[in-house]
Amino acid sequence: PGESSSVSRNQYAWAYFALGCFWSPDARFGSMPGIGATLVGYAGGSTPEPRYTQLGDHMETIWVAYDPRICSYNQLLDIFFQVHNPMRAPIKRQYASAIFPVDTEQERQAHAARARYARHLGGALATEIQPGIQFYPAEDYHQKFHLQQHRRLFEQLEAHFEHFDELVRSTLAARFNGWVSGFGTRDDIERELDALSAPAGPR
């Protein structure tokens, strides 16, 4: 896999979520069928060019490229609300709960889902909905963090890509990052191998 297996963004829609520390959500979303790529970064604030040591008012955020023919935005919203506690106020702004819609339809679905889960959970949610944000990719050591802890496997995957950036934006890395984090199986990955490509994503 690599440049030769890249696909057009037209196959994918993009979504952005903040739900606490971004390492585990990156693995959770990346393990799902229909997800082309994931990336972690910062969004939702006004501080220019945020970095991990200088986040200002930004939140830890994940970018998800998904194929709507396989995985709908509403399915992503369900995962979002189910894998963290949207009722709890964050201990720090960087760990806040937020949905960042990219268009009016995503915004409509986000508001509907937040209202639905507020009724289901029986209280007000802390989840913010902010359309039109700018996303800043995080530093390399945060990308596919759990996968990078498995150095031998990560190095084997690196051999298939010219650049680190291409690897961490690939479907292959998303699936293996999910697998080593306890989501999905090696068999699931092997069934998908022929189609494990992804869009380039935000820069």
Short mmCIF file of C-alpha atoms in Angstrom, two decimals:
data_model
loop_
_atom_site.label_atom_id
_atom_site.label_comp_id
_atom_site.label_asym_id
_atom_site.label_seq_id
_atom_site.Cartn_x
_atom_site.Cartn_y
_atom_site.Cartn_z
CA PRO A 1 0.00 0.00 0.00
CA GLY A 2 1.09 3.60 -0.52
CA GLU A 3 0.65 6.26 -3.16
CA SER A 4 -0.36 3.71 -5.76
CA SER A 5 -3.34 2.66 -3.66
CA SER A 6 -4.62 6.15 -2.79
CA VAL A 7 -8.21 6.95 -3.69
CA SER A 8 -10.13 10.11 -4.42
CA ARG A 9 -11.69 12.08 -1.57
CA ASN A 10 -14.94 11.77 -3.56
CA GLN A 11 -15.36 8.27 -2.10
CA TYR A 12 -15.25 9.63 1.43
CA ALA A 13 -17.00 12.17 3.61
CA TRP A 14 -15.17 13.80 6.51
CA ALA A 15 -16.15 14.11 10.17
CA TYR A 16 -14.51 15.67 13.22
CA PHE A 17 -15.09 14.77 16.88
CA ALA A 18 -13.60 15.67 20.26
CA LEU A 19 -14.24 13.19 23.07
CA GLY A 20 -11.43 13.45 25.57
CA CYS A 21 -7.93 12.09 24.98
CA PHE A 22 -7.72 11.33 21.26
CA TRP A 23 -5.59 8.15 21.32
CA SER A 24 -8.35 5.65 22.12
CA PRO A 25 -11.05 7.23 19.90
CA ASP A 26 -8.55 7.21 17.03
CA ALA A 27 -8.21 3.44 17.47
CA ARG A 28 -11.93 2.86 18.01
CA PHE A 29 -13.10 4.72 14.91
CA GLY A 30 -10.20 3.44 12.84
CA SER A 31 -11.23 -0.17 13.44
CA MET A 32 -14.66 0.29 11.85
CA PRO A 33 -15.59 -0.98 8.36
CA GLY A 34 -16.15 1.95 6.04
CA ILE A 35 -13.54 4.15 7.71
CA GLY A 36 -10.87 5.10 5.20
CA ALA A 37 -8.50 6.96 7.50
CA THR A 38 -8.20 8.75 10.83
CA LEU A 39 -5.90 11.44 12.15
CA VAL A 40 -5.60 13.13 15.52
CA GLY A 41 -5.23 16.85 16.00
CA TYR A 42 -6.59 20.01 17.56
CA ALA A 43 -9.73 22.04 16.82
CA GLY A 44 -12.46 24.20 18.30
CA GLY A 45 -10.36 27.06 19.59
CA SER A 46 -8.93 30.39 18.49
CA THR A 47 -5.26 29.93 19.38
CA PRO A 48 -3.21 30.11 16.15
CA GLU A 49 -1.11 27.05 15.21
CA PRO A 50 -1.78 25.03 18.39
CA ARG A 51 0.71 22.44 19.57
CA TYR A 52 0.33 19.90 22.37
CA THR A 53 2.33 22.04 24.77
CA GLN A 54 0.45 25.20 23.72
CA LEU A 55 -3.14 24.20 23.01
CA GLY A 56 -4.79 27.35 24.28
CA ASP A 57 -8.56 26.83 23.92
CA HIS A 58 -8.40 23.96 21.42
CA MET A 59 -9.64 20.41 22.06
CA GLU A 60 -8.04 17.07 21.26
CA THR A 61 -9.90 16.07 18.09
CA ILE A 62 -10.03 13.21 15.61
CA TRP A 63 -10.60 13.51 11.87
CA VAL A 64 -12.45 10.57 10.31
CA ALA A 65 -12.76 9.85 6.59
CA TYR A 66 -15.75 7.56 6.12
CA ASP A 67 -17.49 5.94 3.16
CA PRO A 68 -21.21 6.86 3.49
CA ARG A 69 -22.14 3.79 1.45
CA ILE A 70 -20.85 1.61 4.31
CA CYS A 71 -20.92 3.77 7.43
CA SER A 72 -23.35 6.66 7.90
CA TYR A 73 -22.72 9.88 9.81
CA ASN A 74 -25.48 8.87 12.23
CA GLN A 75 -23.60 5.64 12.96
CA LEU A 76 -20.50 7.70 13.75
CA LEU A 77 -22.58 9.90 16.05
CA ASP A 78 -23.84 6.81 17.87
CA ILE A 79 -20.27 5.63 18.43
CA PHE A 80 -19.30 9.13 19.54
CA PHE A 81 -21.98 9.28 22.24
CA GLN A 82 -21.51 5.68 23.35
CA VAL A 83 -17.74 5.59 23.89
CA HIS A 84 -17.39 8.57 26.24
CA ASN A 85 -19.47 10.32 28.90
CA PRO A 86 -21.05 13.34 27.16
CA MET A 87 -22.69 14.49 30.42
CA ARG A 88 -19.45 15.09 32.29
CA ALA A 89 -17.80 18.49 32.18
CA PRO A 90 -14.11 18.12 31.22
CA ILE A 91 -11.35 18.65 33.75
CA LYS A 92 -9.56 20.69 31.07
CA ARG A 93 -10.74 22.36 27.87
CA GLN A 94 -8.53 20.09 25.76
CA TYR A 95 -10.60 17.07 26.86
CA ALA A 96 -14.02 18.59 26.09
CA SER A 97 -16.80 16.81 24.22
CA ALA A 98 -17.64 18.34 20.85
CA ILE A 99 -18.93 17.63 17.36
CA PHE A 100 -17.61 19.70 14.47
CA PRO A 101 -20.03 19.45 11.51
CA VAL A 102 -18.64 20.17 8.05
CA ASP A 103 -21.99 21.11 6.45
CA THR A 104 -25.60 21.88 7.30
CA GLU A 105 -26.74 18.26 7.04
CA GLN A 106 -24.10 17.06 9.50
CA GLU A 107 -25.07 19.95 11.78
CA ARG A 108 -28.75 18.94 11.63
CA GLN A 109 -27.91 15.32 12.44
CA ALA A 110 -25.56 16.35 15.25
CA HIS A 111 -28.23 18.45 16.97
CA ALA A 112 -30.79 15.66 16.56
CA ALA A 113 -28.40 13.07 18.00
CA ARG A 114 -27.47 15.29 20.95
CA ALA A 115 -31.16 15.80 21.77
CA ARG A 116 -31.83 12.07 21.42
CA TYR A 117 -29.00 11.09 23.76
CA ALA A 118 -29.95 13.80 26.27
CA ARG A 119 -33.39 12.22 26.50
CA HIS A 120 -31.89 8.72 26.68
CA LEU A 121 -29.40 9.66 29.40
CA GLY A 122 -31.88 11.82 31.27
CA GLY A 123 -30.01 15.09 31.50
CA ALA A 124 -28.21 17.91 29.78
CA LEU A 125 -25.08 17.03 27.80
CA ALA A 126 -21.80 18.90 27.89
CA THR A 127 -21.24 18.18 24.18
CA GLU A 128 -20.68 21.30 22.08
CA ILE A 129 -21.59 21.55 18.40
CA GLN A 130 -19.28 23.86 16.46
CA PRO A 131 -19.52 24.07 12.66
CA GLY A 132 -16.83 25.52 10.45
CA ILE A 133 -13.75 24.81 12.55
CA GLN A 134 -10.13 24.56 11.41
CA PHE A 135 -8.34 21.28 12.17
CA TYR A 136 -4.63 21.18 12.98
CA PRO A 137 -2.97 17.73 12.77
CA ALA A 138 -1.11 16.79 15.95
CA GLU A 139 2.57 15.97 16.25
CA ASP A 140 3.86 12.72 14.73
CA TYR A 141 4.24 10.92 18.06
CA HIS A 142 0.47 11.23 18.67
CA GLN A 143 -0.52 9.72 15.30
CA LYS A 144 -1.56 6.05 15.62
CA PHE A 145 -0.11 6.23 19.11
CA HIS A 146 -0.96 2.69 20.21
CA LEU A 147 0.38 1.21 16.99
CA GLN A 148 3.64 3.12 17.40
CA GLN A 149 4.17 1.39 20.76
CA HIS A 150 4.44 -1.90 18.83
CA ARG A 151 7.70 -0.90 17.19
CA ARG A 152 8.35 -4.11 15.27
CA LEU A 153 4.90 -4.12 13.68
CA PHE A 154 5.04 -0.39 12.98
CA GLU A 155 8.42 -0.73 11.27
CA GLN A 156 7.11 -3.59 9.12
CA LEU A 157 4.25 -1.36 7.98
CA GLU A 158 6.61 1.58 7.39
CA ALA A 159 8.44 -0.50 4.78
CA HIS A 160 5.37 -0.24 2.52
CA PHE A 161 5.26 3.57 2.51
CA GLU A 162 7.66 6.27 1.37
CA HIS A 163 6.79 8.65 4.18
CA PHE A 164 5.55 8.47 7.77
CA ASP A 165 2.69 10.80 6.87
CA GLU A 166 1.39 8.41 4.22
CA LEU A 167 1.43 5.51 6.67
CA VAL A 168 -0.50 7.17 9.48
CA ARG A 169 -3.15 8.43 7.02
CA SER A 170 -3.67 4.96 5.53
CA THR A 171 -6.53 2.56 6.14
CA LEU A 172 -3.98 -0.12 6.92
CA ALA A 173 -2.59 1.87 9.85
CA ALA A 174 -6.10 2.73 11.06
CA ARG A 175 -7.06 -0.95 11.19
CA PHE A 176 -3.84 -2.16 12.84
CA ASN A 177 -4.03 0.68 15.37
CA GLY A 178 -7.53 -0.49 16.22
CA TRP A 179 -6.46 -4.12 16.43
CA VAL A 180 -3.54 -3.56 18.83
CA SER A 181 -5.91 -1.45 20.97
CA GLY A 182 -8.39 -4.30 21.31
CA PHE A 183 -10.83 -3.35 18.54
CA GLY A 184 -11.36 -5.72 15.61
CA THR A 185 -9.30 -8.79 14.74
CA ARG A 186 -6.39 -9.71 12.51
CA ASP A 187 -8.83 -11.74 10.40
CA ASP A 188 -10.93 -8.61 9.85
CA ILE A 189 -7.85 -6.79 8.54
CA GLU A 190 -6.83 -9.63 6.25
CA ARG A 191 -10.31 -9.73 4.70
CA GLU A 192 -9.94 -6.06 3.81
CA LEU A 193 -6.33 -6.05 2.62
CA ASP A 194 -7.04 -5.60 -1.06
CA ALA A 195 -9.06 -2.44 -0.38
CA LEU A 196 -6.99 -0.81 2.37
CA SER A 197 -6.35 2.61 0.86
CA ALA A 198 -7.36 6.09 1.96
CA PRO A 199 -7.70 9.78 1.09
CA ALA A 200 -4.83 12.11 1.92
CA GLY A 201 -6.75 14.02 4.57
CA PRO A 202 -6.26 17.48 6.07
CA ARG A 203 -2.82 19.03 6.11
#
